[in-house]
PDB file of C-alpha atoms in Angstrom:
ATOM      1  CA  UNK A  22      92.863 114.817  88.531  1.00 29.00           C
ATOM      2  CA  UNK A  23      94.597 114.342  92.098  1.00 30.00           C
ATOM      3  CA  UNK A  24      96.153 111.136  92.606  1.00 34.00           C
ATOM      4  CA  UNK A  25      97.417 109.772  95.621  1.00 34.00           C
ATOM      5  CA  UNK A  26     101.208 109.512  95.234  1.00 35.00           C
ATOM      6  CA  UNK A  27     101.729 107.890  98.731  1.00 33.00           C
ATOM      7  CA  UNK A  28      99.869 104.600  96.811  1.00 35.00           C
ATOM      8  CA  UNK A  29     102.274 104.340  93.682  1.00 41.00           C
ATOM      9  CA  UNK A  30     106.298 105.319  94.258  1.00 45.00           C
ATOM     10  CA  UNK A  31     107.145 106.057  91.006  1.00 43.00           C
ATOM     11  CA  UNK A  32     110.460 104.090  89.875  1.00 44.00           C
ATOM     12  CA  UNK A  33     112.528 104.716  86.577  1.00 39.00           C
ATOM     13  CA  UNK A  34     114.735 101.154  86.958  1.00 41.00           C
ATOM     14  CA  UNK A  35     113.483  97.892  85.424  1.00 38.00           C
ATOM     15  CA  UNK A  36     113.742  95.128  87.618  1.00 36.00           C
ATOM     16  CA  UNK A  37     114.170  91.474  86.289  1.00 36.00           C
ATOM     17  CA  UNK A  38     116.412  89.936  88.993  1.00 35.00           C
ATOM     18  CA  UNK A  39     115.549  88.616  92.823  1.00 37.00           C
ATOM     19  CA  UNK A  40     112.718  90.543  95.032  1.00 34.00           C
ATOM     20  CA  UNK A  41     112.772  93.745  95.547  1.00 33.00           C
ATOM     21  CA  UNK A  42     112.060  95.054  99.279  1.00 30.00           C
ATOM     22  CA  UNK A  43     109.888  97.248  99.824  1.00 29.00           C
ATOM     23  CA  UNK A  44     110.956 101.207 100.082  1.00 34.00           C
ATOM     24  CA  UNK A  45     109.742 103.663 102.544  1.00 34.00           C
ATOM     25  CA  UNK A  46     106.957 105.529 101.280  1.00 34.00           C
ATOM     26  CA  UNK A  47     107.726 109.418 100.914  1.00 39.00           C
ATOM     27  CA  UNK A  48     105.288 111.746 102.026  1.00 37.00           C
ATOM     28  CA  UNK A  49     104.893 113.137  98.397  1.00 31.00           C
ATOM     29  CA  UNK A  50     106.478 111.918  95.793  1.00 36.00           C
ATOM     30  CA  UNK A  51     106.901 113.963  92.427  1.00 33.00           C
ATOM     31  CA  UNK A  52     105.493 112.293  89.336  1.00 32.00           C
ATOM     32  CA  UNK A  53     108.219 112.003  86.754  1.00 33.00           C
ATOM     33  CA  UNK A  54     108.547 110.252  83.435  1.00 34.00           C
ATOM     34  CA  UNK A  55     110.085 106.440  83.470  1.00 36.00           C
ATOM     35  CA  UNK A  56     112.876 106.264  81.825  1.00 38.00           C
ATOM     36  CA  UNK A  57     114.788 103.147  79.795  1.00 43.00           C
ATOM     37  CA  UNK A  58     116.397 100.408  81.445  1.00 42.00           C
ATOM     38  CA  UNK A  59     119.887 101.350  82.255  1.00 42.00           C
ATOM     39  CA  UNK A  60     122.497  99.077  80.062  1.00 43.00           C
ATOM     40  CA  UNK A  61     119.418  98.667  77.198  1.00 46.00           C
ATOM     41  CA  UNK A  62     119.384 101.666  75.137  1.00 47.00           C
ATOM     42  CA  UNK A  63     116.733 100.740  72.194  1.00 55.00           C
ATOM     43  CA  UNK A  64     117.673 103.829  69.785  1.00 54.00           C
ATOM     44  CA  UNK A  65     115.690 102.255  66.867  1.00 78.00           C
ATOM     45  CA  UNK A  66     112.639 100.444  68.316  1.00 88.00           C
ATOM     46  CA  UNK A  67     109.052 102.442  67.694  1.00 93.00           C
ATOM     47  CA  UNK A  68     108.133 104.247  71.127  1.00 93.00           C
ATOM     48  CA  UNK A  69     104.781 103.037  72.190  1.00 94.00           C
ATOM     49  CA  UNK A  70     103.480 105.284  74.468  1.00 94.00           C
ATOM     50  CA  UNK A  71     101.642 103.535  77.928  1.00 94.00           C
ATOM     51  CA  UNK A  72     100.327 106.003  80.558  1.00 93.00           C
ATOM     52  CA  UNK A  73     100.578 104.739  84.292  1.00 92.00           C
ATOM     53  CA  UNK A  74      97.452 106.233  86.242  1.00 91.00           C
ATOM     54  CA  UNK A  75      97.460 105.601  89.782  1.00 90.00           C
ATOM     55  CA  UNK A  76      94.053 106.079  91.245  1.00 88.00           C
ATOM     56  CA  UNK A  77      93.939 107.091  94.593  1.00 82.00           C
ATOM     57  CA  UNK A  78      90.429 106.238  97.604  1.00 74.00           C
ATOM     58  CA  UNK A  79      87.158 107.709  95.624  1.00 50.00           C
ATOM     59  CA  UNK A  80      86.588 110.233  98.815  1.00 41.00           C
ATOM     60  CA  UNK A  81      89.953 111.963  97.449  1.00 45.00           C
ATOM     61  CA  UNK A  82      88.691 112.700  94.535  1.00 43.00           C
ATOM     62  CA  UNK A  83      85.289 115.291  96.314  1.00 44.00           C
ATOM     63  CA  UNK A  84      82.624 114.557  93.670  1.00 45.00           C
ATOM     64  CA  UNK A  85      82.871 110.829  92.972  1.00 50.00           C
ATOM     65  CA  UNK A  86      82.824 111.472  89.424  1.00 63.00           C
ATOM     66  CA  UNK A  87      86.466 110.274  88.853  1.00 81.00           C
ATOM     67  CA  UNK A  88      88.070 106.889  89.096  1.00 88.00           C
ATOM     68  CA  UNK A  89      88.134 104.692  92.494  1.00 89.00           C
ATOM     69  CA  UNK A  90      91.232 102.447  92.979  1.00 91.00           C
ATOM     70  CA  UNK A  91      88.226  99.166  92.854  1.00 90.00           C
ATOM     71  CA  UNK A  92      87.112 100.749  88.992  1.00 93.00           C
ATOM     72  CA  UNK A  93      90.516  99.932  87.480  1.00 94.00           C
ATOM     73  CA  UNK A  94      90.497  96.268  87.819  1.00 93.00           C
ATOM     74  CA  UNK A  95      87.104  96.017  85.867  1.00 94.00           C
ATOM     75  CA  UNK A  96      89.021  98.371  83.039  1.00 96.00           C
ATOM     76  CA  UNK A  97      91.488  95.210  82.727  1.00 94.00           C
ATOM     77  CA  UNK A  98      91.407  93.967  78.751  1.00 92.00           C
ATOM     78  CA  UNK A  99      89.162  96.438  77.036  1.00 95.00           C
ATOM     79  CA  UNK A 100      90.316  98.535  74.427  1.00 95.00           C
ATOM     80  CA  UNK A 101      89.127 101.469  72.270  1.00 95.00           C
ATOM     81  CA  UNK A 102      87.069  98.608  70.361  1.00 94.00           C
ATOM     82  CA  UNK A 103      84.769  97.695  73.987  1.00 95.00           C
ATOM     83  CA  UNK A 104      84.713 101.269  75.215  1.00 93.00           C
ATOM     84  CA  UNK A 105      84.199 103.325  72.079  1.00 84.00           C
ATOM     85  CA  UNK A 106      81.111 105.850  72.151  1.00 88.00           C
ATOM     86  CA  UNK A 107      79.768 106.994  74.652  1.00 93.00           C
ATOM     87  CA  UNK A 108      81.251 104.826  77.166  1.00 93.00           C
ATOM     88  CA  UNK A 109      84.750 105.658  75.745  1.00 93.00           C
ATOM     89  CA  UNK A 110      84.582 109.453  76.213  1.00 93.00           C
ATOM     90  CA  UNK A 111      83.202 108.932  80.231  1.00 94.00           C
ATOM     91  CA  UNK A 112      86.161 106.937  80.664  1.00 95.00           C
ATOM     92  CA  UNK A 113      88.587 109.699  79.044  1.00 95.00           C
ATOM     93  CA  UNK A 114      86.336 112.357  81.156  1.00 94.00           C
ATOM     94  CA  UNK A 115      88.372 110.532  84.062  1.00 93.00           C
ATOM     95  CA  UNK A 116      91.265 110.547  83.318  1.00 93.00           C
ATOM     96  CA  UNK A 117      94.409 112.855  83.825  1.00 91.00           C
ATOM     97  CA  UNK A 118      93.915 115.295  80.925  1.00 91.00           C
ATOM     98  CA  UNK A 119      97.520 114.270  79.132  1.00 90.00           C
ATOM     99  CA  UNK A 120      96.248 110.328  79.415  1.00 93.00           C
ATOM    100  CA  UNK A 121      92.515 111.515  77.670  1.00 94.00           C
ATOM    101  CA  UNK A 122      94.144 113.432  75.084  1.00 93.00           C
ATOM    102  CA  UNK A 123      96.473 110.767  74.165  1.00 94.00           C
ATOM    103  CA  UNK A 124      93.161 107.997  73.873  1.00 95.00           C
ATOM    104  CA  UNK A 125      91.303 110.263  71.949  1.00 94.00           C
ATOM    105  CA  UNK A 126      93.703 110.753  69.346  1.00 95.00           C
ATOM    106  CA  UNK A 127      94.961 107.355  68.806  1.00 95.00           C
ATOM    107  CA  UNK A 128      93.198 105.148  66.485  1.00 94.00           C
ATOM    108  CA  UNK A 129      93.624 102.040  69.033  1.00 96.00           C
ATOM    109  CA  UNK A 130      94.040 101.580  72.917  1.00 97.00           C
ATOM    110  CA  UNK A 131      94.048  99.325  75.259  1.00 96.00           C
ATOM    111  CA  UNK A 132      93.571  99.044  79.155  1.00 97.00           C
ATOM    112  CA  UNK A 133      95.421  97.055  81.991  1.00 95.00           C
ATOM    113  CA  UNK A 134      94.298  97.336  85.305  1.00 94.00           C
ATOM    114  CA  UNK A 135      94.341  95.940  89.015  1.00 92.00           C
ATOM    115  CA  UNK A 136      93.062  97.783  92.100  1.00 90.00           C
ATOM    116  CA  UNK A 137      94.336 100.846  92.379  1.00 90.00           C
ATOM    117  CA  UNK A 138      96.512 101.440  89.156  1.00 92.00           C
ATOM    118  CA  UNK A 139      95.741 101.574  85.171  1.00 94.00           C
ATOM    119  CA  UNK A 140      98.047 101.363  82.347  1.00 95.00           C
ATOM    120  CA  UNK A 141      97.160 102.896  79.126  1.00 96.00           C
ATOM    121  CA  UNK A 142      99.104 101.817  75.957  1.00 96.00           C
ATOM    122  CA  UNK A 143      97.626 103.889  72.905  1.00 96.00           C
ATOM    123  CA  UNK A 144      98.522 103.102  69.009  1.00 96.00           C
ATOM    124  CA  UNK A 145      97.823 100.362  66.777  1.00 96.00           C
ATOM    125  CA  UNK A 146     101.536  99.136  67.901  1.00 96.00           C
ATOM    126  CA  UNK A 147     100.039  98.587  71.403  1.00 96.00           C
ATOM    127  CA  UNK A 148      98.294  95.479  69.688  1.00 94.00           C
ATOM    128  CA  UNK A 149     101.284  93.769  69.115  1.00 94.00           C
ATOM    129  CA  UNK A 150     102.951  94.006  72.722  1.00 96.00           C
ATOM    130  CA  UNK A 151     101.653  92.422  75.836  1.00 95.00           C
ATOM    131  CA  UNK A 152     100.959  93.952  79.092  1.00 95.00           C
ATOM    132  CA  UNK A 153     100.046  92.503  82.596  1.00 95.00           C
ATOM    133  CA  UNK A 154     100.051  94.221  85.694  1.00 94.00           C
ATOM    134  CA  UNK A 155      99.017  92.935  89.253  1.00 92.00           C
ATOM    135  CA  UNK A 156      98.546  94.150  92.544  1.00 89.00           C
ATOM    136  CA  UNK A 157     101.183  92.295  95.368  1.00 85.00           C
ATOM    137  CA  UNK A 158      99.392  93.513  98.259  1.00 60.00           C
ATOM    138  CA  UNK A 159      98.066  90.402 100.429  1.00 59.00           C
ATOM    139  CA  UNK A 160      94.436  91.736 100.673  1.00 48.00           C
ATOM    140  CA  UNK A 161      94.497  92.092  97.093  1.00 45.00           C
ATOM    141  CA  UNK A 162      96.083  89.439  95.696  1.00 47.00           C
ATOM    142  CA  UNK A 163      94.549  88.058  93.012  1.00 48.00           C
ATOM    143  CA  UNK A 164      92.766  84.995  93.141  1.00 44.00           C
ATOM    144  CA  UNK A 165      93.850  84.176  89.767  1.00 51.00           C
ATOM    145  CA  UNK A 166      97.625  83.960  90.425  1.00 51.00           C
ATOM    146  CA  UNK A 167      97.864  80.563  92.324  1.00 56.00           C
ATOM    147  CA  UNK A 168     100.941  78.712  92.374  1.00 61.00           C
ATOM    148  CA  UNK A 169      99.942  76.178  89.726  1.00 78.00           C
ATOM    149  CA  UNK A 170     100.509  78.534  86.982  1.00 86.00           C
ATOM    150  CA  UNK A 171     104.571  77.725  88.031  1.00 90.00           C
ATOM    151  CA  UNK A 172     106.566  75.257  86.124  1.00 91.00           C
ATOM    152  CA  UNK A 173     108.802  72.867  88.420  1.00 90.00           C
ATOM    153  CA  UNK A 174     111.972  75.054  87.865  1.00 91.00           C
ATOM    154  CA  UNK A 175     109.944  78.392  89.110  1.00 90.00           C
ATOM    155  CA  UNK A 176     108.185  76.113  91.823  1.00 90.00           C
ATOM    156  CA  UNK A 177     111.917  75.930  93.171  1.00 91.00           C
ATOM    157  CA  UNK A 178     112.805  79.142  93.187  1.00 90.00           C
ATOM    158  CA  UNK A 179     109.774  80.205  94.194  1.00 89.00           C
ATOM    159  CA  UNK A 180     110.266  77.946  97.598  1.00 90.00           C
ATOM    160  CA  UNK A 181     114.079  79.032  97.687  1.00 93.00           C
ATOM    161  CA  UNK A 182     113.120  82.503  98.406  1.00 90.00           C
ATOM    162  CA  UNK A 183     112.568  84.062 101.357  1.00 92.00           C
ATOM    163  CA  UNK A 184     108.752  83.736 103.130  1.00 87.00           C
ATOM    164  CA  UNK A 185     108.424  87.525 102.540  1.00 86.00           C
ATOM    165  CA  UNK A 186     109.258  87.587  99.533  1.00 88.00           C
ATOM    166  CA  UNK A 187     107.269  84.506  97.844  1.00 87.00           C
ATOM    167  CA  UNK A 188     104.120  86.361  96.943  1.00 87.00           C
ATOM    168  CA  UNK A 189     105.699  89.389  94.842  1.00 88.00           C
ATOM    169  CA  UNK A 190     108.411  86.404  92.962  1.00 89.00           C
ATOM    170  CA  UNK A 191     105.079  84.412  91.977  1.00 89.00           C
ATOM    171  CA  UNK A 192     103.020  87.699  91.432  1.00 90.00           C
ATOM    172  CA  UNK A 193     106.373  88.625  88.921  1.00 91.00           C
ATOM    173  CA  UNK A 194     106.603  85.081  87.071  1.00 92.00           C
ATOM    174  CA  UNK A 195     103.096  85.237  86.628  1.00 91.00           C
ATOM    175  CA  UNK A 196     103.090  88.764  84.604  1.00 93.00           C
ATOM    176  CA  UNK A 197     105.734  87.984  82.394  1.00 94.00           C
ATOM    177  CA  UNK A 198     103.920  85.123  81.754  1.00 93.00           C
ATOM    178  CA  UNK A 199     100.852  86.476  81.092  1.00 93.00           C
ATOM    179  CA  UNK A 200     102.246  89.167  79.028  1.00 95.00           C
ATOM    180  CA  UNK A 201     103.871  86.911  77.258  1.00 94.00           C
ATOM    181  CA  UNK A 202     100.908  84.982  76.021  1.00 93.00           C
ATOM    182  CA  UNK A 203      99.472  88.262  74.915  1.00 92.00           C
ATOM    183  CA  UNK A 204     102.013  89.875  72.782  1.00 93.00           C
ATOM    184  CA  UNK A 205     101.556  86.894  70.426  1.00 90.00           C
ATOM    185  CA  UNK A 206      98.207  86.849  70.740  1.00 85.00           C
ATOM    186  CA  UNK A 207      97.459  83.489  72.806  1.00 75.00           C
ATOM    187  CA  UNK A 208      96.450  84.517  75.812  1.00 72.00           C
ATOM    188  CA  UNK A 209      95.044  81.997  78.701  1.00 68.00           C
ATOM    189  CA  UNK A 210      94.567  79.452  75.467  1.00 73.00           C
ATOM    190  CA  UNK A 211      97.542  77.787  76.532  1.00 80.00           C
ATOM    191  CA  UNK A 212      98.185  77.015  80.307  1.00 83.00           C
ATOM    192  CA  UNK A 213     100.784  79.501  81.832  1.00 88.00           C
ATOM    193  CA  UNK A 214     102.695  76.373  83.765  1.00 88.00           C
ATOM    194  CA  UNK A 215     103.651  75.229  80.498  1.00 87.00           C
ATOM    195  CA  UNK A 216     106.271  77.777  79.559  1.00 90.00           C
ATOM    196  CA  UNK A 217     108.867  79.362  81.796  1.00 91.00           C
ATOM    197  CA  UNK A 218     109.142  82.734  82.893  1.00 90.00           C
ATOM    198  CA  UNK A 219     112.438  83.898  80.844  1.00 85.00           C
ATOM    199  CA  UNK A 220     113.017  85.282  84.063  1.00 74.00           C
ATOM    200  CA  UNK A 221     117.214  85.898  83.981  1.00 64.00           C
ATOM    201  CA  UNK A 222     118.450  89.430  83.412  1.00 58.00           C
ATOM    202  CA  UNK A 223     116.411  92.345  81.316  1.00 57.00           C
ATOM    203  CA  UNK A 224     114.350  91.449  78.692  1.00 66.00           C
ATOM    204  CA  UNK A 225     114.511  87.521  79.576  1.00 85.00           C
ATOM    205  CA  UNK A 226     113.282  85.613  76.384  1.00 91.00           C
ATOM    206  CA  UNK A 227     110.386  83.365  76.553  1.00 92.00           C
ATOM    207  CA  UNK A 228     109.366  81.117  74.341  1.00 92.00           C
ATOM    208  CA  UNK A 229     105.707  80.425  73.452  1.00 91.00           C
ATOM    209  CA  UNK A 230     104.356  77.535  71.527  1.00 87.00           C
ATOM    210  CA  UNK A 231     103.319  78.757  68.275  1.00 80.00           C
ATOM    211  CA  UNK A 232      99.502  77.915  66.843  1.00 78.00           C
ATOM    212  CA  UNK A 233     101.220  76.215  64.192  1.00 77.00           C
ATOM    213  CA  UNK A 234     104.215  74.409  65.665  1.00 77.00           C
ATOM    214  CA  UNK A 235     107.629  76.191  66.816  1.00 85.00           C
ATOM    215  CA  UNK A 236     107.777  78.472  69.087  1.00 90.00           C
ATOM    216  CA  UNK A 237     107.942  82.855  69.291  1.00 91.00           C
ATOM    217  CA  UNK A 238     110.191  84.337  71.062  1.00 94.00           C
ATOM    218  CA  UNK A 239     109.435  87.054  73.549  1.00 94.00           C
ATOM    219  CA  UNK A 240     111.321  89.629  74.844  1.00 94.00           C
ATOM    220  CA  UNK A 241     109.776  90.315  78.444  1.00 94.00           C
ATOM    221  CA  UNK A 242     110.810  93.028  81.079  1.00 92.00           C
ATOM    222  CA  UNK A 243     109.616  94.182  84.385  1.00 90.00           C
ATOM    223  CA  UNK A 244     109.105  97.490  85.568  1.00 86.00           C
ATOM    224  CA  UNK A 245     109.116  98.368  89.406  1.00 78.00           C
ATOM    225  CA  UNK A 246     106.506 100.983  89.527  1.00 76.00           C
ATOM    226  CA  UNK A 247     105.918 100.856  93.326  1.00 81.00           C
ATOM    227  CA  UNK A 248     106.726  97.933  95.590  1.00 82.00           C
ATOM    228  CA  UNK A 249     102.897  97.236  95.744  1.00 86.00           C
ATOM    229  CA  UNK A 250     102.688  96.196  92.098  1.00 90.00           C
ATOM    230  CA  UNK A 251     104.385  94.162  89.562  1.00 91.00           C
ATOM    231  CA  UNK A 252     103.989  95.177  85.568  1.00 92.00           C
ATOM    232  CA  UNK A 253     105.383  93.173  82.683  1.00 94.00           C
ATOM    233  CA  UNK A 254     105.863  94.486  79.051  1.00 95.00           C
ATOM    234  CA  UNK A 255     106.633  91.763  76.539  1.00 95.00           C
ATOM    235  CA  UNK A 256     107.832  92.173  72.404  1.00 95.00           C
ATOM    236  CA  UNK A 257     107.875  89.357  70.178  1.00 94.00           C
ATOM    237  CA  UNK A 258     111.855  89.198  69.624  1.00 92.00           C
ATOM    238  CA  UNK A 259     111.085  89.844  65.803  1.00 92.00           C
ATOM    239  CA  UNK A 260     109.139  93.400  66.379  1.00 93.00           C
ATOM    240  CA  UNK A 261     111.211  96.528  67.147  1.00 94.00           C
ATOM    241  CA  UNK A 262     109.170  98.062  69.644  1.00 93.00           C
ATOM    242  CA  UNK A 263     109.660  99.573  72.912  1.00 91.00           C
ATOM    243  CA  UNK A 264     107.080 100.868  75.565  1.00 91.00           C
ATOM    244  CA  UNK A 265     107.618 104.544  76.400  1.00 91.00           C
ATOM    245  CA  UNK A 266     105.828 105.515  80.040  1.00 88.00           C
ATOM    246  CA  UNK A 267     104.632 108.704  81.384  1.00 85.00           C
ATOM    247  CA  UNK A 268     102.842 108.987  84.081  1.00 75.00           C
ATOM    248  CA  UNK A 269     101.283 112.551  84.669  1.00 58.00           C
ATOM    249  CA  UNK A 270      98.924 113.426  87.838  1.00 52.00           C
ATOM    250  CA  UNK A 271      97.163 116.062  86.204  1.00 47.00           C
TER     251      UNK A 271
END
């Protein structure tokens, strides 16, 4: 499957600190595999593997058969267990042949999408972590993202920073939060302005109100796949797991 690499700049560095300004977009850029953060080495943590698809206009793609950059966003949250069957294998019949293999032969997967870019975390580990990823482009923000889902601390911040910069810093507290709340399995249950970002250095901790009193602790980074998106990846502090990308175009 072609993909258009002028809409995702691939980026092996994890990002948890300030905004990052946006780079100039090469003409081509050459899909390679995204390596650990510098600094974190994770020698014994499980690999799960995630697969970054960037989908690229529908008229790039000749017989409108594959993926348009609008499809991914209504891929966001279902998993082996919504698109099994039939519906399953026209999704993988999609897909870059490496990412269709992988789905087929796991025995659980699960989708994350905005418009224009899919991740793909396959395994029955991939239930345990928590993904978001979200689109910073102004006509695409999401309408979903509002500054209320801020504490007062990250309401600060978020007005400390430059005017430029103020929509990918929310975009970015908002992912980690929302990944967050899905690696221990709370999702929107429990209103995002209630817990803080963890947002200092790689793999900031934040901490989740349990069901059952206490709180979990996650261990949430970013990754800087192109300056148009922001992607979290969170671990509860307990699990040793670690997300292992790839992103193939073909």
């Amino acid at each position: 499957m072609e993909t258009n690499a002028a809409l995702l700049e691939l980026c092996p560095q994890s990002l948890d600190q300030g905004v990052v300004a946006p780079r100039p977009q090469p003409g081509r850029a050459r899909p390679v595999p995204l390596a650990p953060a510098p600094g974190h080495p994770d020698p014994v943590a499980t690999p799960v593997p995630v697969f970054v698809v960037p989908v690229g206009p529908a008229a790039a793609h000749g017989s409108g058969t594959r993926l348009s950059p609008d499809d991914c966003a209504g891929l966001n949250g279902h998993s082996r267990a919504t698109l099994d069957g039939a519906a399953g294998r026209r999704l993988r019949d999609r897909l870059p042949g490496q990412v269709s293999a992988a789905m087929a032969a796991a025995g659980h997967w699960e989708l994350y999408g905005t418009r224009g870019l899919l991740v793909v975390a396959c395994g029955d580990d991939a239930r345990r972590m928590g993904f978001s990823v979200e689109s910073v482009r102004p006509e695409t923000s999401p309408p979903y993202t509002p500054y209320e889902v801020l504490t007062a601390h990250e309401t600060g911040l978020v007005a400390g920073c430059p005017a430029a910069g103020r929509d990918r810093l929310v975009t970015r507290f908002w992912v980690r939060k929302d990944a967050a709340l899905q690696a221990v399995g709370r999702g929107l249950s429990l209103a995002p302005e209630r817990i803080e970002a963890g947002f200092p250095g790689d793999h900031g901790t934040v901490r989740v109100p349990g069901f059952h009193g206490g709180e979990v602790l996650v261990s949430v980074r970013n990754f800087a796949f192109s300056p148009a998106y922001e992607c979290a990846v969170a671990v509860p502090e307990s699990l040793a797991l670690t997300p292992a990308f790839c992103y193939s175009a073909g």
